[in-house]
Coordinates of C-alpha atoms in Angstrom, one line a residue:
E1 CA 3.9 12.4 -2.0
L2 CA 3.1 10.4 1.0
N3 CA 2.7 13.3 3.0
R4 CA 0.6 15.3 0.6
P5 CA -2.7 16.4 1.9
G6 CA -5.5 14.1 1.0
V7 CA -3.3 10.8 0.3
N8 CA -4.7 8.9 3.2
E9 CA -8.1 9.6 2.2
E10 CA -7.6 8.3 -1.5
V11 CA -5.8 5.4 -0.2
A12 CA -8.6 4.2 2.2
I13 CA -11.1 4.5 -1.0
V14 CA -9.1 2.2 -3.0
A15 CA -8.2 -0.2 0.1
K16 CA -11.8 -0.7 0.7
V17 CA -11.7 -3.0 -2.5
A18 CA -10.9 -6.4 -1.5
G19 CA -9.1 -7.5 -4.6
V20 CA -7.2 -4.4 -4.7
R21 CA -6.1 -4.8 -1.3
R22 CA -5.0 -8.5 -1.7
A23 CA -3.1 -7.8 -4.6
M24 CA -1.1 -4.9 -3.0
V25 CA -0.1 -7.1 0.2
A26 CA 0.9 -9.7 -2.3
A27 CA 3.0 -7.3 -4.3
Q28 CA 4.3 -5.6 -0.9
R29 CA 5.5 -9.1 0.6
M30 CA 7.2 -9.9 -2.8
V31 CA 9.2 -6.6 -2.8
A32 CA 10.1 -7.0 1.0
Q33 CA 11.5 -10.4 0.6
R34 CA 14.2 -8.9 -1.8
G35 CA 15.5 -7.0 1.4
K36 CA 14.9 -4.1 3.6
I37 CA 12.4 -1.6 2.9
I38 CA 10.1 1.0 4.4
M39 CA 6.5 1.0 3.5
A40 CA 3.8 3.2 4.8
G41 CA 0.2 2.1 5.5

């Protein structure tokens, strides 16, 4: 799904919302603490 056409554009719209971006970064950091992971973006 990450390579589906339009994904980057859709993500960019949501990422502009500061609260959503902060929540996602926090969640991604928690996941990363559990071990090796590959994240896009």
